[in-house]
XYZ file of C-alpha atoms in Angstrom:
419
model
C 18.809 12.833 36.364
C 16.500 10.574 38.354
C 16.016 7.073 36.968
C 12.448 5.995 36.204
C 12.219 2.202 36.148
C 9.039 0.190 35.640
C 8.551 -3.494 36.396
C 5.515 -5.001 34.700
C 4.223 -8.345 35.992
C 1.327 -10.105 34.272
C -1.259 -11.187 36.849
C -1.888 -14.962 37.061
C -0.371 -15.108 33.594
C -0.884 -18.735 32.569
C -4.366 -18.865 34.094
C -5.371 -15.535 32.541
C -4.325 -16.730 29.097
C -6.203 -20.021 29.563
C -9.371 -18.101 30.428
C -9.034 -16.124 27.182
C -8.921 -19.347 25.177
C -11.659 -20.947 27.311
C -14.198 -18.215 28.236
C -16.358 -20.768 30.046
C -13.708 -20.769 32.811
C -14.123 -17.068 33.584
C -15.047 -16.402 37.203
C -14.268 -19.961 38.299
C -11.450 -21.338 40.486
C -8.883 -22.508 37.921
C -5.320 -23.747 38.368
C -2.817 -24.426 35.608
C -0.936 -27.547 36.653
C 1.516 -29.969 35.170
C 0.517 -33.531 34.384
C 0.271 -35.512 37.668
C 1.040 -38.740 35.794
C 4.377 -37.284 34.644
C 5.197 -35.899 38.132
C 4.536 -32.313 37.157
C 1.499 -32.245 39.431
C 1.989 -28.873 41.095
C 0.133 -25.595 40.720
C 1.960 -23.290 38.313
C -0.531 -20.439 38.593
C -4.130 -19.921 39.623
C -7.011 -17.510 39.120
C -7.983 -15.043 41.884
C -11.025 -17.224 42.622
C -8.756 -20.211 43.322
C -6.416 -18.041 45.387
C -9.324 -16.934 47.587
C -10.024 -20.607 48.290
C -6.473 -21.078 49.585
C -4.797 -22.502 46.478
C -1.112 -21.520 46.349
C 1.576 -21.687 43.686
C 3.783 -24.823 43.971
C 1.074 -26.624 45.940
C 0.549 -30.254 44.898
C -2.645 -30.843 42.913
C -4.090 -33.126 45.585
C -3.471 -30.472 48.238
C -5.063 -27.784 46.067
C -8.180 -29.930 45.625
C -8.398 -30.436 49.377
C -8.645 -26.685 50.024
C -10.747 -26.062 46.902
C -12.944 -29.074 45.986
C -14.410 -27.215 42.965
C -10.967 -26.463 41.525
C -10.730 -26.831 37.733
C -7.297 -28.117 36.731
C -6.029 -27.419 33.209
C -2.706 -28.448 31.648
C -0.241 -25.751 30.533
C 0.006 -24.772 26.873
C 3.331 -22.977 26.507
C 2.664 -22.052 22.884
C -0.086 -19.703 24.019
C 2.021 -18.246 26.829
C 4.976 -17.565 24.556
C 2.607 -15.913 22.046
C 1.174 -13.557 24.666
C 4.631 -12.874 26.067
C 5.697 -11.669 22.617
C 2.614 -9.452 22.392
C 3.533 -7.911 25.751
C 7.094 -7.314 24.556
C 5.791 -5.465 21.487
C 3.834 -3.112 23.728
C 6.862 -2.543 25.966
C 9.101 -1.910 22.946
C 6.818 0.987 21.983
C 7.624 2.684 25.290
C 11.395 2.184 25.557
C 14.369 0.609 23.821
C 15.569 -0.551 27.245
C 13.322 -3.543 28.010
C 14.623 -6.526 29.976
C 12.468 -9.661 30.320
C 12.550 -11.631 33.569
C 10.719 -14.769 32.480
C 7.710 -14.901 30.164
C 5.453 -12.696 32.269
C 7.732 -10.031 33.771
C 9.852 -7.229 32.306
C 11.700 -4.116 33.408
C 11.405 -0.928 31.353
C 13.669 2.112 31.696
C 11.745 5.326 30.974
C 14.436 7.679 32.302
C 14.863 10.980 30.518
C 15.159 14.737 31.028
C 12.287 16.101 33.078
C 10.912 12.658 33.926
C 10.216 11.776 37.543
C 8.236 9.302 39.641
C 4.955 11.031 38.777
C 5.741 10.602 35.083
C 6.435 6.944 35.791
C 3.110 6.552 37.593
C 1.170 8.017 34.666
C 3.093 5.830 32.215
C 2.372 2.754 34.339
C -1.347 3.526 34.493
C -1.448 4.006 30.727
C 0.462 0.749 30.207
C -1.969 -1.196 32.404
C -4.945 0.211 30.490
C -3.399 -0.629 27.122
C -2.577 -4.229 28.086
C -6.065 -4.703 29.498
C -7.760 -3.322 26.378
C -5.520 -4.870 23.703
C -4.705 -8.265 25.204
C -7.518 -8.945 27.648
C -5.158 -9.684 30.555
C -3.897 -7.443 33.334
C -0.492 -6.410 34.629
C 0.619 -4.898 37.900
C 3.378 -2.308 37.629
C 5.990 -1.110 40.078
C 7.594 2.288 39.532
C 10.871 3.144 41.212
C 14.372 4.532 40.843
C 15.961 1.071 40.606
C 15.119 -2.410 39.343
C 14.919 -4.122 42.738
C 12.333 -1.748 44.186
C 10.383 -1.631 40.903
C 9.949 -5.404 41.061
C 8.995 -5.188 44.720
C 6.375 -2.582 43.815
C 4.762 -4.748 41.144
C 3.925 -7.306 43.857
C 2.208 -4.811 46.166
C -1.075 -4.175 44.313
C -2.491 -7.207 42.546
C -4.272 -7.491 40.270
C -4.000 -4.505 37.927
C -2.377 -1.955 40.215
C 0.416 0.628 40.183
C 2.784 1.153 43.115
C 5.382 3.926 43.276
C 8.443 3.437 45.486
C 10.417 6.662 45.462
C 13.611 7.898 47.118
C 11.364 9.740 49.566
C 9.049 6.881 50.604
C 11.035 3.649 50.240
C 12.013 3.477 53.910
C 8.340 3.715 54.907
C 7.077 1.289 52.233
C 9.893 -1.219 51.922
C 11.761 -1.453 55.206
C 8.857 -2.880 57.292
C 8.457 -5.820 54.851
C 9.578 -9.347 55.647
C 13.129 -9.816 54.396
C 11.999 -12.641 52.084
C 10.120 -10.073 49.970
C 13.440 -8.718 48.677
C 14.654 -10.039 45.334
C 17.069 -12.999 45.684
C 16.292 -13.661 49.339
C 15.183 -17.275 49.016
C 14.219 -19.703 51.800
C 17.838 -20.727 52.491
C 19.079 -17.130 52.744
C 16.036 -16.113 54.755
C 16.744 -18.798 57.364
C 20.349 -17.633 57.707
C 19.271 -14.012 58.103
C 16.585 -14.857 60.628
C 19.037 -16.873 62.715
C 21.114 -13.681 62.820
C 18.082 -11.696 64.006
C 17.400 -10.035 60.633
C 13.666 -10.353 59.906
C 12.797 -7.243 57.881
C 14.202 -5.433 54.872
C 14.986 -2.483 57.137
C 16.983 -4.676 59.493
C 18.963 -5.962 56.512
C 19.546 -2.405 55.297
C 20.989 -1.402 58.662
C 22.914 -4.613 59.375
C 26.634 -4.520 60.106
C 28.500 -5.042 56.770
C 31.346 -7.202 58.168
C 28.803 -9.426 59.940
C 26.761 -9.789 56.744
C 29.866 -10.664 54.763
C 30.751 -13.329 57.299
C 27.208 -14.700 57.115
C 26.556 -14.641 53.346
C 29.785 -13.600 51.667
C 29.721 -10.997 48.893
C 26.023 -11.624 48.265
C 25.271 -10.404 51.784
C 26.704 -6.985 50.961
C 24.822 -6.961 47.653
C 21.511 -7.703 49.370
C 22.215 -4.971 51.934
C 22.790 -2.518 49.085
C 19.510 -3.620 47.478
C 17.667 -3.024 50.763
C 19.193 0.469 51.013
C 18.023 1.415 47.500
C 21.568 1.429 46.107
C 20.998 -0.933 43.166
C 22.358 0.686 39.999
C 22.121 -2.265 37.650
C 20.961 -1.111 34.203
C 17.936 -2.247 32.256
C 19.359 -4.044 29.238
C 18.803 -2.868 25.702
C 15.897 -4.555 23.971
C 17.173 -7.753 22.394
C 16.417 -9.045 18.949
C 15.670 -12.681 18.329
C 18.938 -12.933 16.395
C 21.115 -11.738 19.256
C 20.274 -13.607 22.465
C 22.348 -13.081 25.593
C 21.781 -16.612 26.826
C 20.428 -19.958 25.668
C 18.907 -22.263 28.249
C 16.802 -25.340 28.847
C 15.390 -26.967 31.950
C 13.296 -30.037 32.619
C 11.422 -31.894 35.334
C 12.077 -35.574 34.515
C 9.604 -38.449 35.016
C 11.306 -39.426 38.288
C 13.661 -37.759 40.755
C 17.344 -37.452 39.888
C 18.743 -39.795 42.517
C 22.441 -40.096 41.682
C 25.313 -38.872 39.504
C 24.390 -41.207 36.637
C 20.881 -39.742 36.500
C 22.366 -36.246 36.550
C 24.824 -37.047 33.744
C 22.009 -38.423 31.609
C 19.836 -35.318 32.100
C 22.633 -32.767 31.694
C 23.733 -34.419 28.442
C 20.130 -34.292 27.274
C 19.936 -30.565 28.044
C 23.396 -29.924 26.589
C 22.297 -31.512 23.308
C 19.382 -29.092 23.068
C 21.378 -26.019 24.101
C 24.348 -26.968 21.892
C 22.118 -27.472 18.854
C 20.564 -24.040 19.338
C 23.990 -22.433 19.719
C 25.140 -24.043 16.476
C 21.935 -23.052 14.704
C 22.460 -19.399 15.671
C 26.180 -19.428 14.894
C 27.219 -18.844 18.516
C 29.631 -20.207 21.115
C 29.417 -19.899 24.887
C 32.095 -18.752 27.302
C 30.132 -19.472 30.497
C 28.083 -22.532 31.479
C 25.714 -22.403 34.445
C 23.532 -25.085 35.993
C 20.542 -24.942 38.290
C 18.763 -27.544 40.378
C 15.481 -27.649 42.249
C 15.267 -29.954 45.232
C 12.287 -32.060 46.222
C 11.583 -29.314 48.787
C 11.274 -26.867 45.833
C 14.393 -24.889 46.770
C 16.470 -23.706 43.806
C 20.274 -23.481 43.640
C 22.611 -22.456 40.808
C 26.293 -21.998 39.980
C 28.437 -21.266 36.926
C 31.928 -21.548 35.468
C 33.909 -20.182 32.531
C 34.844 -22.475 29.626
C 37.844 -21.970 27.362
C 37.868 -21.940 24.455
C 34.298 -20.792 23.811
C 32.207 -23.774 22.767
C 29.002 -25.011 21.193
C 29.909 -28.701 21.528
C 27.486 -30.886 23.459
C 30.198 -32.902 25.215
C 32.124 -29.863 26.427
C 28.961 -28.152 27.677
C 27.748 -31.311 29.422
C 31.107 -32.017 31.082
C 31.292 -28.442 32.374
C 27.792 -28.926 33.780
C 28.781 -32.210 35.413
C 31.856 -30.630 36.999
C 29.628 -27.976 38.538
C 27.141 -30.625 39.636
C 29.850 -32.709 41.312
C 31.372 -29.717 43.084
C 28.249 -27.837 44.158
C 24.938 -29.641 43.575
C 25.477 -33.351 44.213
C 25.029 -32.871 47.957
C 21.448 -31.712 47.271
C 20.274 -35.068 45.847
C 17.562 -36.098 45.175
C 16.573 -33.366 42.697
C 13.181 -32.709 41.191
C 14.338 -30.640 38.193
C 17.510 -29.208 36.668
C 18.469 -26.540 34.160
C 21.450 -25.626 32.001
C 22.306 -22.202 30.620
C 25.034 -20.915 28.277
C 25.928 -17.218 28.477
C 28.633 -14.751 27.395
C 27.960 -15.728 23.813
C 30.329 -14.961 20.940
C 29.930 -15.395 17.191
C 31.372 -18.401 15.363
C 33.559 -16.011 13.422
C 35.406 -14.871 16.551
C 39.059 -15.995 16.122
C 40.198 -18.919 18.280
C 43.719 -19.668 19.431
C 45.008 -22.741 17.557
C 46.949 -25.195 19.725
C 49.926 -27.235 18.535
C 48.593 -30.645 19.626
C 45.691 -31.022 17.210
C 42.955 -30.221 19.721
C 41.414 -27.551 17.504
C 41.205 -29.942 14.565
C 39.515 -32.595 16.717
C 36.988 -30.024 17.914
C 36.241 -29.028 14.305
C 35.617 -32.690 13.411
C 33.339 -33.065 16.438
C 31.367 -29.973 15.480
C 30.926 -31.285 11.931
C 29.573 -34.539 13.357
C 27.195 -32.731 15.695
C 25.888 -30.535 12.871
C 25.160 -33.732 10.902
C 23.184 -35.066 13.877
C 21.335 -31.716 14.074
C 20.355 -32.075 10.414
C 19.031 -35.602 10.973
C 16.930 -34.474 13.925
C 15.611 -31.446 12.063
C 14.417 -33.754 9.293
C 13.229 -36.838 11.166
C 12.620 -35.665 14.729
C 14.634 -35.612 17.897
C 14.079 -39.262 18.764
C 15.720 -40.504 15.541
C 19.160 -40.680 17.175
C 20.396 -40.775 20.763
C 23.684 -40.712 22.612
C 24.328 -43.919 24.512
C 24.673 -42.013 27.764
C 21.133 -40.650 27.412
C 19.783 -44.162 26.896
C 21.005 -45.112 30.376
C 17.458 -44.227 31.477
C 14.748 -44.951 28.903
C 12.269 -42.598 30.597
C 14.762 -39.739 30.503
C 15.532 -40.453 26.841
C 11.938 -39.642 25.891
C 12.205 -36.087 27.247
C 12.139 -33.333 24.640
C 13.341 -30.120 26.329
C 11.147 -27.143 25.536
C 13.063 -24.887 23.178
C 12.381 -21.624 24.950
C 15.094 -19.202 25.906
C 14.913 -18.601 29.618
C 15.479 -15.263 31.307
C 19.077 -14.161 31.549
C 20.455 -13.932 35.098
C 19.847 -10.580 36.802
C 22.974 -8.484 37.265
C 23.740 -8.766 40.984
C 26.260 -5.922 41.021
C 24.606 -3.166 42.992
C 27.473 -0.809 42.304
C 27.228 -0.980 38.505
C 26.252 2.274 36.851
C 22.938 2.263 34.990
C 21.103 4.208 32.397
């Protein structure tokens, strides 16, 4: 049975939603940007009118105004974006029980079934675009393919409001001539390595020598080669309920760059407090902690480690994050923003091995204390009580991490069987 995978990507999502709430902006060059005074002064998204003027995502506000003097800059309102993201998810849930979000504005859908082929997927994608346009007033572009990687690639090919089909018969013609950076997970750092090896297109990556790729990029090199060859078999996850998240995450761009290990410790403890509180609130513990960091050059790096026993304690989460930072991310300083994610979640009721040295009892006492702090913050606000380590930087201490669950990491195993 041929897989039929859709990737739906909302066009200029933040800007499109802002135009709905502010109709007077329709047809004008608009960019949604962070607050320049708080160092979030980059373009998050822009309308097609702004794009035609040369405004690009991640461009500094002052640069955007140089290329587009009439640019209208509006601050982001994440409440509205989360609301529309949920409306999109409701529409997707009516088409399949296998829906996997990739951020607020993107999702994969698995429509595979007996008798369904790429033409069925194209018709479903066209119907989905029409429904979103009519019901929500925004547009989506949809890629249709036999795997997740090519479906996402397809959703980028016709914007706005287009459908692109990448099939087993045409993917070499459509995908292989593209610049290698168009492939999912080929970031600037990986692209530079590939180009130094003479690999400039997706087709060149697909036909590269496996031992040479492994020497260049390790296991990820072989995974990317498999993606380029259309061999991704990663499944689209089952639709999640709010009560059963697969990951809990927070990230932040602080008021000034993270310059040293003390800054990093302060921020990671701040994020760990938020993530830990949400784990405790949902009755969950994490078995894996991952951290991410964005450099001042806007390059993003991440790494992860297992924690044992599973934990929802702020200190244990933060120290795992700091170990990862020291081993893998400290060499990237200064950093513009960082994130922390807990995955492989288990329920509180899952039995834990009791040690003979009293460690389990100490952890229980610590959790009781942290739940008491959670209760105080729920009643009086987050700023009512702080850890001393967070107060090492008064500007950092004022940060309130947005309590949004971020997208779970994509399954990089190209060999995994899928639905």
